[in-house]
């Protein structure tokens, strides 16, 4: 599937150029806007793979908009900037701004920047996913330990026997050790 991109730029001609360059490069420009407020609205509505946003815009500038968007979603942002605005962008990187592109924009600098931003965004998602998986595994291990403790106490078993009882039950019922542990914890909740 084509990556979905939203373009926010107040200069209409540049916005049109960007849209054309992106479309030619195989991206799907799903929405566009010309100020920060619109950017917030569109990011929320479309959840794009990437938002390309100008800094200097009427109503609300791109930096402020990116900070607000970061609080609401994980929408990655590539900033468009004039050379003199570099220091502002460094500040914005703390939020969800993955990079910036200095004007004038050409296909030669746009497409690689978009590719890098998209792959960074994907890496970030993967990394967060890995953290979540690790967290889940750790929780499962904790539950298993707790259930083992409960069995030892209720059934007066030693650690090895309690563990084997759980493992045998899991194998027989063809459920995970974690599910067995949760069932044990639930069953003996009142005995503890
Ligand atoms: Mg502008």
mmCIF file of C-alpha atoms and ligand atoms in Angstrom:
data_model
loop_
_atom_site.group_PDB
_atom_site.id
_atom_site.type_symbol
_atom_site.label_atom_id
_atom_site.label_comp_id
_atom_site.label_asym_id
_atom_site.label_seq_id
_atom_site.Cartn_x
_atom_site.Cartn_y
_atom_site.Cartn_z
ATOM 1 C CA UNK A 1 0.000 0.000 0.000
ATOM 2 C CA UNK A 2 1.179 3.513 -0.796
ATOM 3 C CA UNK A 3 2.293 5.558 2.214
ATOM 4 C CA UNK A 4 -0.353 8.159 3.106
ATOM 5 C CA UNK A 5 0.956 11.708 3.357
ATOM 6 C CA UNK A 6 -0.638 15.013 4.348
ATOM 7 C CA UNK A 7 0.890 18.262 3.083
ATOM 8 C CA UNK A 8 0.557 21.454 5.142
ATOM 9 C CA UNK A 9 2.014 24.521 3.439
ATOM 10 C CA UNK A 10 0.592 28.030 3.180
ATOM 11 C CA UNK A 11 2.182 28.873 -0.161
ATOM 12 C CA UNK A 12 -0.320 27.450 -2.619
ATOM 13 C CA UNK A 13 2.138 26.979 -5.461
ATOM 14 C CA UNK A 14 4.671 25.154 -3.322
ATOM 15 C CA UNK A 15 1.883 23.026 -1.868
ATOM 16 C CA UNK A 16 0.821 22.069 -5.369
ATOM 17 C CA UNK A 17 4.420 21.289 -6.334
ATOM 18 C CA UNK A 18 4.891 19.140 -3.258
ATOM 19 C CA UNK A 19 1.725 17.239 -3.977
ATOM 20 C CA UNK A 20 2.809 16.594 -7.530
ATOM 21 C CA UNK A 21 6.331 15.504 -6.582
ATOM 22 C CA UNK A 22 5.006 13.158 -3.911
ATOM 23 C CA UNK A 23 2.375 11.673 -6.175
ATOM 24 C CA UNK A 24 4.964 11.153 -8.929
ATOM 25 C CA UNK A 25 7.227 9.413 -6.418
ATOM 26 C CA UNK A 26 4.451 6.941 -5.612
ATOM 27 C CA UNK A 27 3.004 8.377 -2.408
ATOM 28 C CA UNK A 28 -0.646 8.963 -1.704
ATOM 29 C CA UNK A 29 -1.327 12.578 -0.745
ATOM 30 C CA UNK A 30 -4.581 12.115 1.140
ATOM 31 C CA UNK A 31 -5.147 15.674 2.377
ATOM 32 C CA UNK A 32 -3.650 19.141 2.397
ATOM 33 C CA UNK A 33 -3.911 22.324 4.402
ATOM 34 C CA UNK A 34 -2.430 25.789 4.763
ATOM 35 C CA UNK A 35 -2.150 26.387 8.520
ATOM 36 C CA UNK A 36 -1.351 24.691 11.812
ATOM 37 C CA UNK A 37 -4.927 24.454 13.006
ATOM 38 C CA UNK A 38 -5.897 22.576 9.881
ATOM 39 C CA UNK A 39 -2.876 20.311 10.392
ATOM 40 C CA UNK A 40 -4.111 19.285 13.835
ATOM 41 C CA UNK A 41 -7.576 18.590 12.491
ATOM 42 C CA UNK A 42 -6.316 16.552 9.523
ATOM 43 C CA UNK A 43 -3.775 14.547 11.561
ATOM 44 C CA UNK A 44 -6.574 13.556 13.909
ATOM 45 C CA UNK A 45 -8.974 12.729 11.104
ATOM 46 C CA UNK A 46 -6.680 10.804 8.747
ATOM 47 C CA UNK A 47 -3.842 9.408 10.895
ATOM 48 C CA UNK A 48 -1.363 9.643 8.006
ATOM 49 C CA UNK A 49 1.945 7.780 7.732
ATOM 50 C CA UNK A 50 3.654 11.145 7.475
ATOM 51 C CA UNK A 51 2.800 14.822 7.633
ATOM 52 C CA UNK A 52 4.956 17.284 5.724
ATOM 53 C CA UNK A 53 4.515 20.697 7.323
ATOM 54 C CA UNK A 54 5.829 24.183 6.800
ATOM 55 C CA UNK A 55 6.977 26.138 9.863
ATOM 56 C CA UNK A 56 5.950 29.666 8.996
ATOM 57 C CA UNK A 57 2.209 29.766 8.433
ATOM 58 C CA UNK A 58 -0.716 32.018 9.360
ATOM 59 C CA UNK A 59 -3.109 31.252 12.262
ATOM 60 C CA UNK A 60 -0.782 28.697 13.846
ATOM 61 C CA UNK A 61 2.802 27.896 12.903
ATOM 62 C CA UNK A 62 4.030 24.407 12.167
ATOM 63 C CA UNK A 63 6.077 24.030 15.338
ATOM 64 C CA UNK A 64 3.194 24.781 17.644
ATOM 65 C CA UNK A 65 0.937 22.505 15.598
ATOM 66 C CA UNK A 66 3.504 19.676 15.783
ATOM 67 C CA UNK A 67 3.639 19.938 19.558
ATOM 68 C CA UNK A 68 -0.146 19.713 19.819
ATOM 69 C CA UNK A 69 -0.286 16.824 17.343
ATOM 70 C CA UNK A 70 2.371 14.959 19.386
ATOM 71 C CA UNK A 71 0.099 15.061 22.406
ATOM 72 C CA UNK A 72 -2.775 13.545 20.469
ATOM 73 C CA UNK A 73 -1.205 10.966 18.178
ATOM 74 C CA UNK A 74 1.990 9.422 16.903
ATOM 75 C CA UNK A 75 1.768 11.171 13.532
ATOM 76 C CA UNK A 76 5.361 11.591 12.318
ATOM 77 C CA UNK A 77 6.201 14.986 10.898
ATOM 78 C CA UNK A 78 8.746 16.219 8.412
ATOM 79 C CA UNK A 79 9.233 19.980 8.706
ATOM 80 C CA UNK A 80 9.784 22.384 5.877
ATOM 81 C CA UNK A 81 11.947 25.296 6.830
ATOM 82 C CA UNK A 82 13.887 28.282 5.645
ATOM 83 C CA UNK A 83 17.570 27.992 6.555
ATOM 84 C CA UNK A 84 17.331 30.536 9.359
ATOM 85 C CA UNK A 85 14.758 28.475 11.252
ATOM 86 C CA UNK A 86 17.058 25.537 11.940
ATOM 87 C CA UNK A 87 17.385 26.213 15.656
ATOM 88 C CA UNK A 88 13.605 26.056 16.111
ATOM 89 C CA UNK A 89 13.515 22.707 14.443
ATOM 90 C CA UNK A 90 16.114 21.234 16.786
ATOM 91 C CA UNK A 91 13.701 22.110 19.553
ATOM 92 C CA UNK A 92 10.788 20.500 17.773
ATOM 93 C CA UNK A 93 12.663 17.209 17.344
ATOM 94 C CA UNK A 94 11.871 16.421 20.940
ATOM 95 C CA UNK A 95 8.296 15.955 19.837
ATOM 96 C CA UNK A 96 7.329 13.911 16.803
ATOM 97 C CA UNK A 97 9.343 15.820 14.234
ATOM 98 C CA UNK A 98 11.556 13.266 12.518
ATOM 99 C CA UNK A 99 13.483 15.702 10.408
ATOM 100 C CA UNK A 100 13.438 18.870 8.447
ATOM 101 C CA UNK A 101 13.883 19.858 4.886
ATOM 102 C CA UNK A 102 15.377 23.197 3.945
ATOM 103 C CA UNK A 103 13.706 25.157 1.170
ATOM 104 C CA UNK A 104 13.875 25.304 -1.804
ATOM 105 C CA UNK A 105 12.353 21.850 -2.092
ATOM 106 C CA UNK A 106 13.162 19.709 -5.086
ATOM 107 C CA UNK A 107 12.345 16.134 -5.935
ATOM 108 C CA UNK A 108 16.017 15.327 -5.293
ATOM 109 C CA UNK A 109 15.901 16.408 -1.653
ATOM 110 C CA UNK A 110 12.234 15.678 -0.954
ATOM 111 C CA UNK A 111 12.026 11.998 -1.787
ATOM 112 C CA UNK A 112 15.067 10.797 0.238
ATOM 113 C CA UNK A 113 13.909 12.867 3.233
ATOM 114 C CA UNK A 114 10.441 11.331 3.010
ATOM 115 C CA UNK A 115 11.906 7.833 2.747
ATOM 116 C CA UNK A 116 14.117 8.380 5.799
ATOM 117 C CA UNK A 117 11.245 9.837 7.814
ATOM 118 C CA UNK A 118 8.941 6.948 6.890
ATOM 119 C CA UNK A 119 11.515 4.319 7.814
ATOM 120 C CA UNK A 120 12.337 6.078 11.084
ATOM 121 C CA UNK A 121 8.653 6.207 11.924
ATOM 122 C CA UNK A 122 8.351 2.500 11.214
ATOM 123 C CA UNK A 123 11.396 1.718 13.351
ATOM 124 C CA UNK A 124 9.889 3.703 16.179
ATOM 125 C CA UNK A 125 6.662 1.709 15.962
ATOM 126 C CA UNK A 126 8.640 -1.547 15.941
ATOM 127 C CA UNK A 127 10.686 -0.454 18.913
ATOM 128 C CA UNK A 128 7.580 0.463 20.896
ATOM 129 C CA UNK A 129 6.045 -2.845 19.934
ATOM 130 C CA UNK A 130 9.112 -4.706 21.179
ATOM 131 C CA UNK A 131 8.946 -2.865 24.479
ATOM 132 C CA UNK A 132 5.296 -3.791 24.796
ATOM 133 C CA UNK A 133 6.058 -7.455 24.087
ATOM 134 C CA UNK A 134 8.833 -7.448 26.683
ATOM 135 C CA UNK A 135 6.450 -5.923 29.165
ATOM 136 C CA UNK A 136 3.856 -8.586 28.454
ATOM 137 C CA UNK A 137 6.413 -11.357 28.844
ATOM 138 C CA UNK A 138 7.573 -9.945 32.137
ATOM 139 C CA UNK A 139 3.975 -9.714 33.380
ATOM 140 C CA UNK A 140 3.345 -13.299 32.338
ATOM 141 C CA UNK A 141 6.439 -14.434 34.228
ATOM 142 C CA UNK A 142 5.263 -12.566 37.316
ATOM 143 C CA UNK A 143 1.815 -14.166 37.122
ATOM 144 C CA UNK A 144 3.376 -17.607 36.787
ATOM 145 C CA UNK A 145 5.571 -16.979 39.819
ATOM 146 C CA UNK A 146 2.611 -15.776 41.837
ATOM 147 C CA UNK A 147 0.452 -18.753 40.842
ATOM 148 C CA UNK A 148 3.271 -21.110 41.751
ATOM 149 C CA UNK A 149 3.442 -19.513 45.184
ATOM 150 C CA UNK A 150 -0.302 -19.931 45.615
ATOM 151 C CA UNK A 151 -0.171 -23.608 44.672
ATOM 152 C CA UNK A 152 2.728 -24.222 47.055
ATOM 153 C CA UNK A 153 0.709 -22.755 49.852
ATOM 154 C CA UNK A 154 -2.734 -24.199 49.059
ATOM 155 C CA UNK A 155 -1.587 -27.657 47.971
ATOM 156 C CA UNK A 156 1.397 -27.747 50.288
ATOM 157 C CA UNK A 157 3.805 -28.479 47.465
ATOM 158 C CA UNK A 158 7.434 -27.616 47.034
ATOM 159 C CA UNK A 159 8.424 -25.240 44.252
ATOM 160 C CA UNK A 160 9.346 -27.947 41.751
ATOM 161 C CA UNK A 161 6.114 -29.875 42.311
ATOM 162 C CA UNK A 162 3.983 -26.760 42.042
ATOM 163 C CA UNK A 163 5.633 -25.818 38.788
ATOM 164 C CA UNK A 164 5.239 -29.292 37.363
ATOM 165 C CA UNK A 165 1.573 -29.329 38.305
ATOM 166 C CA UNK A 166 1.045 -26.108 36.390
ATOM 167 C CA UNK A 167 3.040 -27.292 33.415
ATOM 168 C CA UNK A 168 1.219 -30.618 33.249
ATOM 169 C CA UNK A 169 -2.134 -28.880 33.434
ATOM 170 C CA UNK A 170 -1.126 -26.498 30.645
ATOM 171 C CA UNK A 171 0.019 -29.334 28.429
ATOM 172 C CA UNK A 172 -3.080 -31.386 29.066
ATOM 173 C CA UNK A 173 -5.427 -28.468 28.434
ATOM 174 C CA UNK A 174 -3.232 -27.110 25.662
ATOM 175 C CA UNK A 175 -3.211 -23.617 27.093
ATOM 176 C CA UNK A 176 -0.298 -21.346 27.885
ATOM 177 C CA UNK A 177 1.374 -21.432 31.259
ATOM 178 C CA UNK A 178 0.219 -17.859 31.691
ATOM 179 C CA UNK A 179 -3.420 -18.824 31.266
ATOM 180 C CA UNK A 180 -3.028 -21.631 33.738
ATOM 181 C CA UNK A 181 -1.419 -19.218 36.161
ATOM 182 C CA UNK A 182 -4.267 -16.746 35.764
ATOM 183 C CA UNK A 183 -6.839 -19.488 36.306
ATOM 184 C CA UNK A 184 -5.053 -20.585 39.480
ATOM 185 C CA UNK A 185 -4.839 -17.033 40.764
ATOM 186 C CA UNK A 186 -8.528 -16.550 40.104
ATOM 187 C CA UNK A 187 -9.560 -19.861 41.649
ATOM 188 C CA UNK A 188 -7.626 -19.324 44.863
ATOM 189 C CA UNK A 189 -8.035 -15.581 45.091
ATOM 190 C CA UNK A 190 -10.167 -15.921 48.214
ATOM 191 C CA UNK A 191 -7.821 -18.369 49.901
ATOM 192 C CA UNK A 192 -4.924 -15.955 49.862
HETATM 193 MG MG1 LIG B 1 5.066 29.433 4.954
#
